[in-house]
Every structure is written in C-alpha cells, then in structure tokens.
Coordinates of C-alpha atoms in Angstrom, one line a residue:
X27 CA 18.5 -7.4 38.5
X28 CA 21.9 -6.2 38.1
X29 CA 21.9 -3.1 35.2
X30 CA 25.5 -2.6 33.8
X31 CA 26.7 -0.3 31.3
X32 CA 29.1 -2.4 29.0
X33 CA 31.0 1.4 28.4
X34 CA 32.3 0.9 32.2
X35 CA 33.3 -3.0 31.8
X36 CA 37.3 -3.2 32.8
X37 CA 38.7 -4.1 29.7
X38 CA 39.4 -7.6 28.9
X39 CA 37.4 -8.4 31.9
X40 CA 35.6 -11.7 31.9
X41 CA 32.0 -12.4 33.3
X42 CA 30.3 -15.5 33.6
X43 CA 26.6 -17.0 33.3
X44 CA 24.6 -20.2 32.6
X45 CA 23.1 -18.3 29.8
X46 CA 23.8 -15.6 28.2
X47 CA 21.3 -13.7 26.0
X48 CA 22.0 -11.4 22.9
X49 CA 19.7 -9.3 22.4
X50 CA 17.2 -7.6 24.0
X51 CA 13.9 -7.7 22.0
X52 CA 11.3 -9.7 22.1
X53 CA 12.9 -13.1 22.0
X54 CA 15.4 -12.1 24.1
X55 CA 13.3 -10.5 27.0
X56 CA 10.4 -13.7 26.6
X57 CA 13.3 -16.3 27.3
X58 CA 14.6 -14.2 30.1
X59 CA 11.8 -13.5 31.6
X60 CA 10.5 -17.2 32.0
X61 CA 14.3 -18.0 33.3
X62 CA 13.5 -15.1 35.9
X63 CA 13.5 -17.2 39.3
X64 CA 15.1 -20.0 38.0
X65 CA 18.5 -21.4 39.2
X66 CA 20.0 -20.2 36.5
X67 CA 22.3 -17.2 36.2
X68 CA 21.6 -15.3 33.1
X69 CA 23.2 -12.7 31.8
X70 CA 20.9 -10.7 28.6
X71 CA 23.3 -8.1 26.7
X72 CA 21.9 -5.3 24.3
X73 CA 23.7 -3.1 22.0
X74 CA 21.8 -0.2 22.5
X75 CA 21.0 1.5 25.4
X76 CA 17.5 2.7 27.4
X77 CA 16.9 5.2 24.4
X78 CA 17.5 5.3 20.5
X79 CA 20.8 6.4 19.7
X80 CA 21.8 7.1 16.0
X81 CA 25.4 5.6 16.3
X82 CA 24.5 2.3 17.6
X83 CA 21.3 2.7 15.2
X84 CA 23.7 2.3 12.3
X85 CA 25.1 -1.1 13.1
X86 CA 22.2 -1.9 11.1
X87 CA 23.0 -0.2 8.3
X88 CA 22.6 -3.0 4.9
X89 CA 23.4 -3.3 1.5
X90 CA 20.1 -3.7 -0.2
X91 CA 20.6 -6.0 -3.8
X92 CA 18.0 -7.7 -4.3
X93 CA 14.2 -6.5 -4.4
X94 CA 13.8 -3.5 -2.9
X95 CA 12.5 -2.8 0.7
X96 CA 11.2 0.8 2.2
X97 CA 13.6 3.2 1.7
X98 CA 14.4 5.5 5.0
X99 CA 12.7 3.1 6.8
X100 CA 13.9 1.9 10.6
X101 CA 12.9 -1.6 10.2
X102 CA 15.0 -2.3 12.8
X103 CA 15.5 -0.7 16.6
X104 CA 18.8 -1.4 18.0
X105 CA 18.0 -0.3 21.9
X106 CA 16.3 -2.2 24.8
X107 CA 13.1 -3.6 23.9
X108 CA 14.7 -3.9 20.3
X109 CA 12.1 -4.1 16.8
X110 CA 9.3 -3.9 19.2
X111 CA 9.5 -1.1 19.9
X112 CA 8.2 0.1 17.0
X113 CA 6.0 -3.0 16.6
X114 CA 1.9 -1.9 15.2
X115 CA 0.8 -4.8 17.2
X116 CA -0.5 -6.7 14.8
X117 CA -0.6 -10.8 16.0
X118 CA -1.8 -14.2 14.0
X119 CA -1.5 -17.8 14.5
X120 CA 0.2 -20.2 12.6
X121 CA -2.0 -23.4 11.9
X122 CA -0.9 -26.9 11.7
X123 CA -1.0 -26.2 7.2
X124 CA 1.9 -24.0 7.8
X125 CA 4.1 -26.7 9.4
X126 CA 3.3 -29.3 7.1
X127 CA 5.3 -30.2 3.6
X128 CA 3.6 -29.0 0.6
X129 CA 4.5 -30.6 -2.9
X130 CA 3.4 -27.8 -4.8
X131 CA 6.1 -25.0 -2.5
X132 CA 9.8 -26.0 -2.6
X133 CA 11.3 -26.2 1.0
X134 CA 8.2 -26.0 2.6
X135 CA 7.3 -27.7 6.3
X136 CA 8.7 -27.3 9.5
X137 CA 10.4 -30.5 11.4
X138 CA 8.5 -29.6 14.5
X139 CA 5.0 -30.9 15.3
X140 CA 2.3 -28.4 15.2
X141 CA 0.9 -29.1 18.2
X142 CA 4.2 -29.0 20.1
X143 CA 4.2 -25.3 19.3
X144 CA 0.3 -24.9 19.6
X145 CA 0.6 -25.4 23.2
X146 CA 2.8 -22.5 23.8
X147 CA 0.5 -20.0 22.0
X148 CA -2.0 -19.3 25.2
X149 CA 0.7 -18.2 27.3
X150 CA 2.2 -16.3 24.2
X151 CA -1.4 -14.8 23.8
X152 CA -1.1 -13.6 27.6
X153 CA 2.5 -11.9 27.3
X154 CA 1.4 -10.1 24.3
X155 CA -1.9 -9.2 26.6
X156 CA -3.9 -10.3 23.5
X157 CA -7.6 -11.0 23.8
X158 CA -7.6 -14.5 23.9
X159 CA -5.8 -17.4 22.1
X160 CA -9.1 -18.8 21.4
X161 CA -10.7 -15.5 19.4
X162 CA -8.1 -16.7 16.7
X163 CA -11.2 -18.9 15.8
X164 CA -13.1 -17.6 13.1
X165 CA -16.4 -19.3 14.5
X166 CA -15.7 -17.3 17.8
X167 CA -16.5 -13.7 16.1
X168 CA -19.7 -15.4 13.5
X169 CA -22.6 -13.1 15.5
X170 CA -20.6 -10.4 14.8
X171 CA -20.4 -10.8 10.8
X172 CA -22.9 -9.1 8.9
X173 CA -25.4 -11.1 6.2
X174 CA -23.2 -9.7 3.3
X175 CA -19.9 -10.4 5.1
X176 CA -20.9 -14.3 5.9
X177 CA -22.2 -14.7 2.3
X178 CA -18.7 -13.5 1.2
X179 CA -16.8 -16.5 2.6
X180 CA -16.8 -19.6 0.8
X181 CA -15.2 -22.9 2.4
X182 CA -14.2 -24.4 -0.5
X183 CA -12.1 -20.8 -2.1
X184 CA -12.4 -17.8 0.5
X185 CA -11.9 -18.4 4.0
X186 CA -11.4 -15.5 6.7
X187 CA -8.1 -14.5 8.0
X188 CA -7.8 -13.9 11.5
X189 CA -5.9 -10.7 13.4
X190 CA -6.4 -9.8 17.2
X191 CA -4.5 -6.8 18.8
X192 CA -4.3 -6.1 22.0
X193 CA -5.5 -2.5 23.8
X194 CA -1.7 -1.5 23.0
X195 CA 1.3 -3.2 21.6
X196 CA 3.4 -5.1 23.8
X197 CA 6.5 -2.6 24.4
X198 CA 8.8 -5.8 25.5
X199 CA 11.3 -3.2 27.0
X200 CA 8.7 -1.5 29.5
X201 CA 7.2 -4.9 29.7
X202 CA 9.9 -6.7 31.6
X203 CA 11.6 -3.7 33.4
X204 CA 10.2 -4.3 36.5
X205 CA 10.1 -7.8 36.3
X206 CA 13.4 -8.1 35.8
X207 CA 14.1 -5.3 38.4
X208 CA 13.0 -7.8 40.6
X209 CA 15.2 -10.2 39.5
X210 CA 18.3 -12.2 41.6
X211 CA 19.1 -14.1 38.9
X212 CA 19.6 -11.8 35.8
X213 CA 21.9 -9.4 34.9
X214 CA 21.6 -6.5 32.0
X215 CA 24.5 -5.5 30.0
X216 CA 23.2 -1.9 28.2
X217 CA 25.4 -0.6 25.4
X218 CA 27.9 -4.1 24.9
X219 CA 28.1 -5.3 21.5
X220 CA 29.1 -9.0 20.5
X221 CA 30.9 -9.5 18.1
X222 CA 32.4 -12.9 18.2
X223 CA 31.0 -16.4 19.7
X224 CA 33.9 -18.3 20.6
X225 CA 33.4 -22.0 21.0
X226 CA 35.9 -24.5 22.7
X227 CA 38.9 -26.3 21.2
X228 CA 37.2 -28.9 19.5
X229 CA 34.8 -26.8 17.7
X230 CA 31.5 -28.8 19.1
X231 CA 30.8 -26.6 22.1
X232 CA 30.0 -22.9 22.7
X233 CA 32.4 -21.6 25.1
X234 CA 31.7 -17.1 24.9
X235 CA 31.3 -14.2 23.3
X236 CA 33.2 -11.2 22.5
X237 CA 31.6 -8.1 23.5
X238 CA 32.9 -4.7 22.4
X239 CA 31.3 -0.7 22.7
X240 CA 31.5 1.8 20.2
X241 CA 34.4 3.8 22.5
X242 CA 36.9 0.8 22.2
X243 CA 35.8 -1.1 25.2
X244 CA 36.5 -4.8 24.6
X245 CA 35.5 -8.1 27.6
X246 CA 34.2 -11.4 27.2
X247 CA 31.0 -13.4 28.6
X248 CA 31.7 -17.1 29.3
X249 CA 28.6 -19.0 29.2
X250 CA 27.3 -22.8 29.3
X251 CA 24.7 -21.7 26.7
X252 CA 24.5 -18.9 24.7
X253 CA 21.6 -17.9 22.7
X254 CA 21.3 -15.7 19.9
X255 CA 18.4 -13.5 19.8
X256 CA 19.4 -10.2 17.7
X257 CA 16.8 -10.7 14.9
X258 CA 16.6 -12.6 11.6
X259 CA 19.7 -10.6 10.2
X260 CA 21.9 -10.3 13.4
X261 CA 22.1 -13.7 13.6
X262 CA 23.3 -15.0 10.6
X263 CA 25.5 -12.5 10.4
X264 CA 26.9 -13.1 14.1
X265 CA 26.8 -16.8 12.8
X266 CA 29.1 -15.9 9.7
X267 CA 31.5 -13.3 11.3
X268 CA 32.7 -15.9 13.7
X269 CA 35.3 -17.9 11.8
X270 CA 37.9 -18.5 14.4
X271 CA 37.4 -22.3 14.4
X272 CA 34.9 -22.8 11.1
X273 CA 36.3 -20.9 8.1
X274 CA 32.8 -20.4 6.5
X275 CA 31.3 -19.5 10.0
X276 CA 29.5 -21.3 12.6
X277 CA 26.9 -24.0 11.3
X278 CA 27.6 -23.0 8.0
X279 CA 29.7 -26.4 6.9
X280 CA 26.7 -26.7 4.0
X281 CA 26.7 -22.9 3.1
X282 CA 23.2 -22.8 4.8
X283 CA 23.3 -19.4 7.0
X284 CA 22.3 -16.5 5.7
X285 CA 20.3 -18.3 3.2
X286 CA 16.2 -18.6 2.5
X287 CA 15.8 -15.1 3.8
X288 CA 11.9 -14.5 4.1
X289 CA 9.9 -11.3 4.5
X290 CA 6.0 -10.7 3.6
X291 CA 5.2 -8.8 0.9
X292 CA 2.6 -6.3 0.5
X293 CA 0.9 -4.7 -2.1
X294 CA -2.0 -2.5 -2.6
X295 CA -3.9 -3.4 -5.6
X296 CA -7.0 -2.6 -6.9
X297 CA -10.5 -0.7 -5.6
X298 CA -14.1 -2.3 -4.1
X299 CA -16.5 0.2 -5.0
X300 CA -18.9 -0.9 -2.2
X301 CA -22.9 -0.9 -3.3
X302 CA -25.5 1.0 -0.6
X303 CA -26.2 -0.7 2.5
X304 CA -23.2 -2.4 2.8
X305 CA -21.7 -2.8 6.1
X306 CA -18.4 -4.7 6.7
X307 CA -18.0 -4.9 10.4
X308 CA -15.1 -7.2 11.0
X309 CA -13.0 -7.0 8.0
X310 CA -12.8 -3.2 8.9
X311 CA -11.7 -4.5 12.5
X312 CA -13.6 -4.6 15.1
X313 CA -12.3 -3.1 18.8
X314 CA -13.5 -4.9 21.4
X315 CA -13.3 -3.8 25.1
X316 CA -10.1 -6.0 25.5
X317 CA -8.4 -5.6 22.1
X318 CA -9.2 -5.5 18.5
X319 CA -10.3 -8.2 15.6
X320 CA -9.9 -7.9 12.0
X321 CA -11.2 -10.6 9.3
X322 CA -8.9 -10.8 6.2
X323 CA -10.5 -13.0 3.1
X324 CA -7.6 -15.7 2.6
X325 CA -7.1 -18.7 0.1
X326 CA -8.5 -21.9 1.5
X327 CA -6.1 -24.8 2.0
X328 CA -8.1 -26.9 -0.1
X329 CA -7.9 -24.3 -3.4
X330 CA -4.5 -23.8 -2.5
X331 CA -3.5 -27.6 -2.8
X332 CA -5.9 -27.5 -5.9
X333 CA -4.0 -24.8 -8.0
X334 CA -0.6 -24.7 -6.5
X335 CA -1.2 -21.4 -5.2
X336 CA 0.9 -19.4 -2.2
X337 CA -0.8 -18.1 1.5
X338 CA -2.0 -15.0 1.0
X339 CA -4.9 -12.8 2.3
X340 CA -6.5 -9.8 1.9
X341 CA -8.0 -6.7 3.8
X342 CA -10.1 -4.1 2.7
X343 CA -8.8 -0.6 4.0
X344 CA -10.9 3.1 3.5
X345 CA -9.7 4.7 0.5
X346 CA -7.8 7.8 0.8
X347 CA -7.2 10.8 -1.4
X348 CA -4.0 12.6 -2.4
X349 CA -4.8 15.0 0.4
X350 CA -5.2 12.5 2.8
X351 CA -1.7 11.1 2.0
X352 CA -0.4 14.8 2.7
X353 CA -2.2 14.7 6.4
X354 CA -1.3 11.1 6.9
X355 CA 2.6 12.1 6.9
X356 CA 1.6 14.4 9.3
X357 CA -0.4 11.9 11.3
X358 CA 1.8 9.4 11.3
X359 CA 5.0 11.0 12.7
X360 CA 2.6 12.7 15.9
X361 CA 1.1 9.7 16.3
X362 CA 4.7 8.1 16.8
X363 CA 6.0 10.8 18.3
X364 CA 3.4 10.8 21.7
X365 CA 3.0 7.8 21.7
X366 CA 7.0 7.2 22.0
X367 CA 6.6 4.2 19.9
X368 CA 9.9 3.9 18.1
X369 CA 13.3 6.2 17.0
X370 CA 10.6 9.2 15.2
X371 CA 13.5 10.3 13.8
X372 CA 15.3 8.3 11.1
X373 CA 12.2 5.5 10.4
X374 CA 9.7 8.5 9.7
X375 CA 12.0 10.4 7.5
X376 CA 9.7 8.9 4.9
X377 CA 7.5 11.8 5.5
X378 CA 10.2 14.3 4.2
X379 CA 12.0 12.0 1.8
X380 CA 9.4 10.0 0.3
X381 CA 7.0 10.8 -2.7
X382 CA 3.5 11.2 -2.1
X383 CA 3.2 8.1 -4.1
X384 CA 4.9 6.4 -1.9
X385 CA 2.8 6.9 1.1
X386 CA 0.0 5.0 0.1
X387 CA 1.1 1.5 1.0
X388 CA 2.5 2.7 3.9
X389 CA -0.8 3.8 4.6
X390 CA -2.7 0.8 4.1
X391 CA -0.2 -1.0 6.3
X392 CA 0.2 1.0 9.4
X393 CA -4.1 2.1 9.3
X394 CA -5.5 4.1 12.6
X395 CA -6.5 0.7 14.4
X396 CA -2.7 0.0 14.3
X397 CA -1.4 3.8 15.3
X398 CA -4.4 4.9 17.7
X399 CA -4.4 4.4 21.1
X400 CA -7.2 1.8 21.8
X401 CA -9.8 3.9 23.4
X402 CA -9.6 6.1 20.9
X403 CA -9.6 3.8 18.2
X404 CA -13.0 2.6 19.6
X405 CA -14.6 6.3 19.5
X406 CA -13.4 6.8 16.2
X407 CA -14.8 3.6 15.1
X408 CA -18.3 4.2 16.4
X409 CA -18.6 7.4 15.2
X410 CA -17.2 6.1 11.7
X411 CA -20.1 3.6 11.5
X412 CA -22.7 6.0 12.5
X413 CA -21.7 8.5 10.3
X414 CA -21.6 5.5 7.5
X415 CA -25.3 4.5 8.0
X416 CA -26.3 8.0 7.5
X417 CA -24.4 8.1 3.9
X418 CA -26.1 7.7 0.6
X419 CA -23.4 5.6 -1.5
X420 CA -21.2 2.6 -0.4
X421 CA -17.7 4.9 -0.6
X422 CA -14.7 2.8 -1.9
X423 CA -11.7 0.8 -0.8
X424 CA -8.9 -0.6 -1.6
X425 CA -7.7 -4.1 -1.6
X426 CA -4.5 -4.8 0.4
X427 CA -2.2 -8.0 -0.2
X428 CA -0.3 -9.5 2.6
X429 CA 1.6 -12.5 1.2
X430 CA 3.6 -15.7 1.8
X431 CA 6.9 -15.5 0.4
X432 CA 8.4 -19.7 -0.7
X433 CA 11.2 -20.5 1.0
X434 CA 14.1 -19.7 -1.7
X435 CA 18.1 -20.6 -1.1
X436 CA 19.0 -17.5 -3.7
X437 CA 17.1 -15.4 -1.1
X438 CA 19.6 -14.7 1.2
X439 CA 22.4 -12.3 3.3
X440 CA 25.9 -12.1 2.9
X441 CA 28.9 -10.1 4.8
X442 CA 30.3 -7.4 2.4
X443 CA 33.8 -6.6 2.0
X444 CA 32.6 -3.3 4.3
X445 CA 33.1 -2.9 8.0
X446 CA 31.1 -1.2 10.6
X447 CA 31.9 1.3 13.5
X448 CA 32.9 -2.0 15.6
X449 CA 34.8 -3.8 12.8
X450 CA 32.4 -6.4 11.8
X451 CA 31.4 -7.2 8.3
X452 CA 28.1 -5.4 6.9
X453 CA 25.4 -7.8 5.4
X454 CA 24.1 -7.1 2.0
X455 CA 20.7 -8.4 1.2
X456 CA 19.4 -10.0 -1.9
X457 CA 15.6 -10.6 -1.4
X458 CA 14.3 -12.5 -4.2
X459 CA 10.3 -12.8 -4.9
X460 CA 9.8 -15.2 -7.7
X461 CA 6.6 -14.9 -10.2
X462 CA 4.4 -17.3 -8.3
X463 CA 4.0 -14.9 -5.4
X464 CA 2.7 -12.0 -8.0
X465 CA 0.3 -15.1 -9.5
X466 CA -1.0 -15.5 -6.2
X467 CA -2.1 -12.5 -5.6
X468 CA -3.7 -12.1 -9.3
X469 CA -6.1 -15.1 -8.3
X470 CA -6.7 -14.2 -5.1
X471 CA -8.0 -11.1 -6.5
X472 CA -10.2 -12.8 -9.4
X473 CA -11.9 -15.1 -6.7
X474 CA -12.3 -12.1 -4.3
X475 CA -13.9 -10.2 -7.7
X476 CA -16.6 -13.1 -8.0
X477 CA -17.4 -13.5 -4.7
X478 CA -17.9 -9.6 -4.1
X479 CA -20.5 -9.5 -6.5
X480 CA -22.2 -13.1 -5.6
X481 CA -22.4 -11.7 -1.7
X482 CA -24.2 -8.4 -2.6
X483 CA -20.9 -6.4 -1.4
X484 CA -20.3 -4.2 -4.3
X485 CA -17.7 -4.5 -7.4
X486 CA -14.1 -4.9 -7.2
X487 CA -11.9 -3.0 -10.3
X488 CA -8.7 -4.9 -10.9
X489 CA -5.5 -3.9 -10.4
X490 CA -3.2 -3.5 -13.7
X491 CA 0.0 -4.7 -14.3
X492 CA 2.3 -6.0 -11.9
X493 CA 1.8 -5.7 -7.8
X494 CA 4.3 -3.4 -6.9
X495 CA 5.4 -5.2 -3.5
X496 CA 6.7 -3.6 -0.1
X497 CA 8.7 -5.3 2.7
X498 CA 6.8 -5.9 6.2
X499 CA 10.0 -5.7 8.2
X500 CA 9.3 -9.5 8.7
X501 CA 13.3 -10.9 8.2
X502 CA 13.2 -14.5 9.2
X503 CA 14.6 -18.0 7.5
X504 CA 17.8 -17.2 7.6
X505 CA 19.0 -19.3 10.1
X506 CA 16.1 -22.0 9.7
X507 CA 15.0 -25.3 11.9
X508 CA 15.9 -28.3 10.2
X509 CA 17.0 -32.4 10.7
X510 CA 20.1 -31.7 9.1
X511 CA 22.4 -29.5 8.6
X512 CA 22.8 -29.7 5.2
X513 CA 19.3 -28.2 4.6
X514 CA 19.1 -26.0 8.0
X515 CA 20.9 -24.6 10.4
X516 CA 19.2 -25.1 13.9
X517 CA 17.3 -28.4 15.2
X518 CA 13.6 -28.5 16.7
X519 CA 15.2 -26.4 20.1
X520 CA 16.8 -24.0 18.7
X521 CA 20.3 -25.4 19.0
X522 CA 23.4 -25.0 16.1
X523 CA 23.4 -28.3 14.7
X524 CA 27.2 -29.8 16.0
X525 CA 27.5 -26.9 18.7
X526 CA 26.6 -27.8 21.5
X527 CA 25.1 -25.2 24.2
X528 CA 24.9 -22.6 20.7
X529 CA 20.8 -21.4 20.7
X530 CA 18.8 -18.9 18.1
X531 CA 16.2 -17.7 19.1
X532 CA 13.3 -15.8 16.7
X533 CA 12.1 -15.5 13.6
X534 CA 15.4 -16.1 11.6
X535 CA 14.7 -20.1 12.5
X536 CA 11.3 -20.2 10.4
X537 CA 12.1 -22.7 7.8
X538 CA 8.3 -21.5 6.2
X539 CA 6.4 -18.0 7.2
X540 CA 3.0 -18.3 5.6
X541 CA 1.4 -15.0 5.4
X542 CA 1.0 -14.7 9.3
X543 CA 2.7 -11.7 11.7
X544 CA 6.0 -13.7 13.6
X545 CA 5.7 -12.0 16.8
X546 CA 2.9 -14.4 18.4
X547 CA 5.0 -17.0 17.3
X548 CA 8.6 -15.8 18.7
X549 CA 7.3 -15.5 21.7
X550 CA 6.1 -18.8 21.6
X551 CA 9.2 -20.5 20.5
X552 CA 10.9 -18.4 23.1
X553 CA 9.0 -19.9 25.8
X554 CA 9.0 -23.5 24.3
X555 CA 13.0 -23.0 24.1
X556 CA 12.9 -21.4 28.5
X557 CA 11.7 -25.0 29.5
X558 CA 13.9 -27.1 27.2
X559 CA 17.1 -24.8 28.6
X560 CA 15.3 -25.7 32.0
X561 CA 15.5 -29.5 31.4
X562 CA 18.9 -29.4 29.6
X563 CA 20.9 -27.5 32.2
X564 CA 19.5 -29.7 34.9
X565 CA 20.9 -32.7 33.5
X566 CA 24.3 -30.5 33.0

C-alpha cells in the first residue's frame, strides 16, 4: 500500500483509480479490504489523519433542530478507522421481519431480499471477530437460561433479543493496517477532504471528486467508480453540496436526500425490584471465552402485527446510585483513555459539562461489559455472581429501552446557509420521533410488568410520564435503498439511481433500522457491494 498525505499532493494534481473510496471507517476499510488483491486499483481517501485532530474533528460540527441528541458528545470520529473507533462493540442481526413491508409502519421494507443479505453475515461475523453468526440464535444459548429467565419469555408477546460481542471491538483502522500494508493494489490518501463529486457532461456518469486539505491544498481523483462511505450524514450532505450539473444535488431530482434520517432511541425507564433467588444469567450478559451474549426481552412479530406496535427491546442493567454516577464519570473517561478507544477529549467532556442527571442513561448504555476489556469483564462477572448468591435480597434494576425509530420524510438533514473550514455547507439536523415510538415503549413495559411477576422474577415499578429519549449515534436512512428514485435514493447495490459508477456505502442506505446495532450489517452490505463492483468492472 501506498500511504500519501493529501497536505503534500501538487496542487491541481490529478490521480487516478478504478475505485475510489471516501471514507475510511468501517464501510470504507470492509469494501477495501475484500478489493485487496483484486485487479482493481483503489484508491480509499480519509479526512483525518492516523490520530484525532480537533480541526478536522469539527467538519462535523451540526445544527441540531429537531429532537435533541447528546450534548458534548463525539458521535462522530473523523480519522482513520472513522466512528469505530469509538464503537462499544455492540452487534445484532437483522431478520427477514425487518426487510419485509409492514401495513401498520409507513415506509417500511427494504427492496432487497433477506436472504441476499443473510448470506453475507457469516463473513461479517468473522471481520468483526464475533463469536459466531449462528449464536444470534436464541435456541443456541437455552442451557444457559435460568428456570425464571425461560418462564419469562412468551412466544406469542415477549421474545428474547439477541447481542454477541466480541473479546474486543473491531478497531477497523488497526484492523486493516497491515493488510492493506501488504497491499499492490491500494493506495491511502490521510488528511484529503472531498468536497465535490464531479460527474461527466451528460450528468448520468460519475467522473471524480474534488479533494481539498484544511491548509488550501486542492487536486482531483478520477475514478470509474466512486463510492461514498463517510457515514449517514457525510453522505447526503456530499450528495447535496455537489450541484455543478443537478441544481438540487446528486440523486436528489425528487427531494429524497437527506431525508428519513433514522437513529435509535433510548431511554431508561422504570425499576425491577428483583425477588430473592433470582438469577438472570443472560439478560445480564454472559462472557464467554470467545466473546459476550446478552438476551434483551423484545416484542414478538406476531403482537407487533396484532397491535400496530414498533421494534423495540429491553435490557435490564444494575441500578446505580448518585454516587455511582460521580465514579462512573470517572470510570468512563480511564476506561477510554487506556484503552485508546476514541478522541477522550471532546466526546467525554460530558464528564465536566454534563449534570449528574445526565449520566445515568449514558450509563445504562455504555455498561462495564461494553467498556472492560474482555478478560476482565469475565473476572468481574464471576465475582459479581458469587458475591450475588451470597446476598439476602434480589437488589434492583433498571429497565433500558432501545427502540425502532418509523421511517419519517420530515426526519431529515439539510445544508445551512453556514460554511465550514473547507467551504462546504454545514448540515442541520431535524430528528423527529413521533408519539408511536413513546407508545411502544409504554406497552412494552406493561407486558414486561406481567410477565415479571407470572415468571417469579420480581416486580417491575413503572416509569412516569414521558421517556425522555437519547440518541445512539445510529444516523442512517438518509440516503436510503429504493426501486425508484422518487421514494429512494440508491438501488439494491448501492448505486445513485441515474449515475452510473456513483456507490454509498453504510448505514445512510437503510430504508428501515428496526431496533438492531448497524455495524454487523454495514459490513455486510460492504462485502455484498466488493463482489458486485467485482462483477461490474469486469464487464467494464
């Protein structure tokens, strides 16, 4: 692999490549790496360098009007390796419900077959160094529920929820360094910004992009195919910045980019107040030697369909008191810190900034089996459980929401009249949750009440009022699969529908996000989208 600084390009140089790649996360680095070896030449460029720097950090800096999302928060990592970086690790399966149409939820269904993505998701598994594709089945783990956790589940309401980690998140950046090291056939471009896609004269065909550095630095990439893999707001907004040929942006003829923004909210709401004796051994997560497991208690398809109810799940996490919160902040920005997972800096300024009641979702969300290394997660995990079968009383926890969010057009981004460091337009964000996302949640949590107390578990003490909800960093729709371009703005492979050679790539192409974590299925898409560019530039 050739490494190249874009700060040290000759100006208004031109490179070439069969395909170049934006972005440098975990999209990006997936497709490159299964076009490593290939006769392809591919060129991958990344804003940001090796290492977090704060300039190039606030590219990503947004207009936040709709429903709020974390507040001095780095959802976002703009360096090599890009959002995963800072990535828990967290993975889950989609299912062949969450591709299909669903009266009952607007804009639902994917145009792909399930099982034409299904078959990507072993190898996806394997690059994310997951335990196995097959422990996503809930029958897999059944010897190690316990009598009160099996009684809990109910076919026809409650079904369980399946998580795996692996021993450590994939750090795509570290991941791929040496493969692409290796490589004769890729080139990295650190520190180059695009900031235009040019396409030919006619307007049907992808022709470059303009690339620019924060010191002034300006060259072009020509490219048979270029794909876009900056995350699900980069895209849209690379999408609707370039207007040299299409006035309201590329693919945007039907005012379809930017639009149907999707994230997964989360809320923490209400307490189980367990009863003696009870022992919850997989929906506290179980670490196994190669990874973790975690049982959430989710809606059923069936009661779903029944009652015109969203995706969501639940988890139960260990209560904490105030004083925990205080050590958590503490915890948390260590725990970041050696395990250099992520720019420390600006995303944990929520331990200065924040108020204390603000910590606690944050809590529930990034939990020690997310933040420990794995061999120490397992020691603290034993010695949790054998200190709990020595207690008196059940202890309490608390009920934690992760939630589908509809598909909804009025969810969306938009370039501001305000310009970055590099003269672009900065995107504003109006993420809307409508009411049947709160109602969800509110049944969920009567069904998981019943069922607590039918199972022997212990009591669970409702939540009051409204959920207040929290962002999961999830951003994805807004550049979604579709037929036709009037309801989309990519087809089954990723391409720009009418731009020929123009690819996305990530989550910002999920017409539909379920509750599930995106990252198992990015890289799947990503390696579903490697053999189509295989087959297509063949034929070229």
């Amino acid at each position: 692999m050739t490494i190249i600084d874009a700060t040290e390009v000759e100006p208004n140089a031109e490179l070439a490549a069969d395909v170049c790649i934006v972005g440098a996360g975990a999209a990006g680095l997936t497709l490159a790496g299964a076009l490593d070896g290939t006769s392809l030449s591919v060129c991958v460029i990344e804003s940001g360098g090796m290492e977090p720097d704060p300039d190039t950090q606030a590219l990503y800096d947004l207009d936040v009007r709709g429903y709020p999302v974390r507040e001095n928060f780095m959802s976002r990592a703009r360096y090599y390796g890009g959002s995963c970086n800072i990535w828990a690790g967290r993975s889950m399966r989609f299912t062949a419900q969450d591709f299909a149409p669903r009266a009952w939820v607007p804009h639902s269904g994917w145009p792909l077959e399930y099982g034409e993505l299904a078959a990507y998701y072993p190898a996806a598994a394997r690059v994310l160094g997951l335990p196995g594709d097959e422990l996503f089945d809930a029958s897999r783990h059944a010897s190690q529920l316990t009598d009160q956790e099996r009684r809990l589940y109910d076919a026809d309401r409650l079904v369980p929820a399946v998580s795996l980690w692996a021993r450590r998140p994939k750090r795509f950046g570290a991941g791929y360094r040496a493969t692409l090291r290796r490589s004769r056939n890729i080139r990295l471009i650190l520190r180059g910004n695009v900031v235009n896609v040019r396409l030919h004269a006619d307007g049907t065909r992808v022709e470059s992009v303009d690339v620019a550095t924060l010191g002034g630095r300006r060259f072009r990439v020509r490219a048979n195919v270029v794909v876009l893999a900056c995350g699900g707001l980069e895209n849209a907004r690379l999408l609707l910045a370039s207007r040299e040929q299409h006035a309201a942006g590329i693919g945007n003829a039907h005012d379809v980019v930017g639009r149907y923004f999707m994230d997964h909210p989360r809320g923490v709401y209400g307490r189980v107040h367990l009863r003696e004796g009870a022992r919850l051994s997989l929906l506290d997560g179980w670490p196994r030697a190669e990874g973790k497991v975690q049982f959430g208690v989710g809606l059923s398809p069936a009661l779903q369909e029944r009652e015109a109810l969203l995706d969501h799940y639940a988890t139960v996490e260990v209560e904490h008191s105030e004083y925990t919160a205080r050590q958590y902040q503490s915890f948390i920005r260590t725990m970041k810190v050696l395990l250099r997972r992520g720019y420390a800096g600006s995303r944990w300024d929520v331990g200065r900034r924040a108020k204390l009641s603000d910590i606690s979702g944050l809590m529930y969300l990034l939990t020690p089996k997310e933040l420990m290394p794995h061999a120490l997660y397992r020691a603290y995990w034993r010695a949790r459980r054998m200190v709990g079968r020595r207690r008196a009383g059940g202890g309490r926890r608390v009920v934690v929401y992760f939630c589908e969010q509809p598909p909804d057009p009025a969810s969306r981004v938009t370039l501001t009249a305000e310009r970055d460091a590099l003269g672009l337009p900065r995107l504003a964000l109006d993420w809307r949750l409508p009411p049947s996302v709160h109602e969800s949640v509110c049944r969920l949590q009567s069904l998981l009440k019943a069922q607590l107390e039918r199972a022997g578990v212990g009591t669970l003490e409702e939540g009051d009022g409204e959920v207040r909800f929290t962002d999961a960093s999830h951003h994805m729709g807004t550049t979604r699969m579709s037929t036709t371009p009037r309801t989309g703005v990519v087809d089954t492979h990723g391409m720009v529908h009418g731009v020929h050679g123009l690819y996305v790539a990530g989550s910002s192409v999920f017409p539909a996000a379920s509750h599930k974590n995106p990252t198992l299925t990015i890289v799947a898409l990503s390696l579903r989208m490697a053999e189509h560019l295989q087959r297509v530039e063949a034929r070229a």
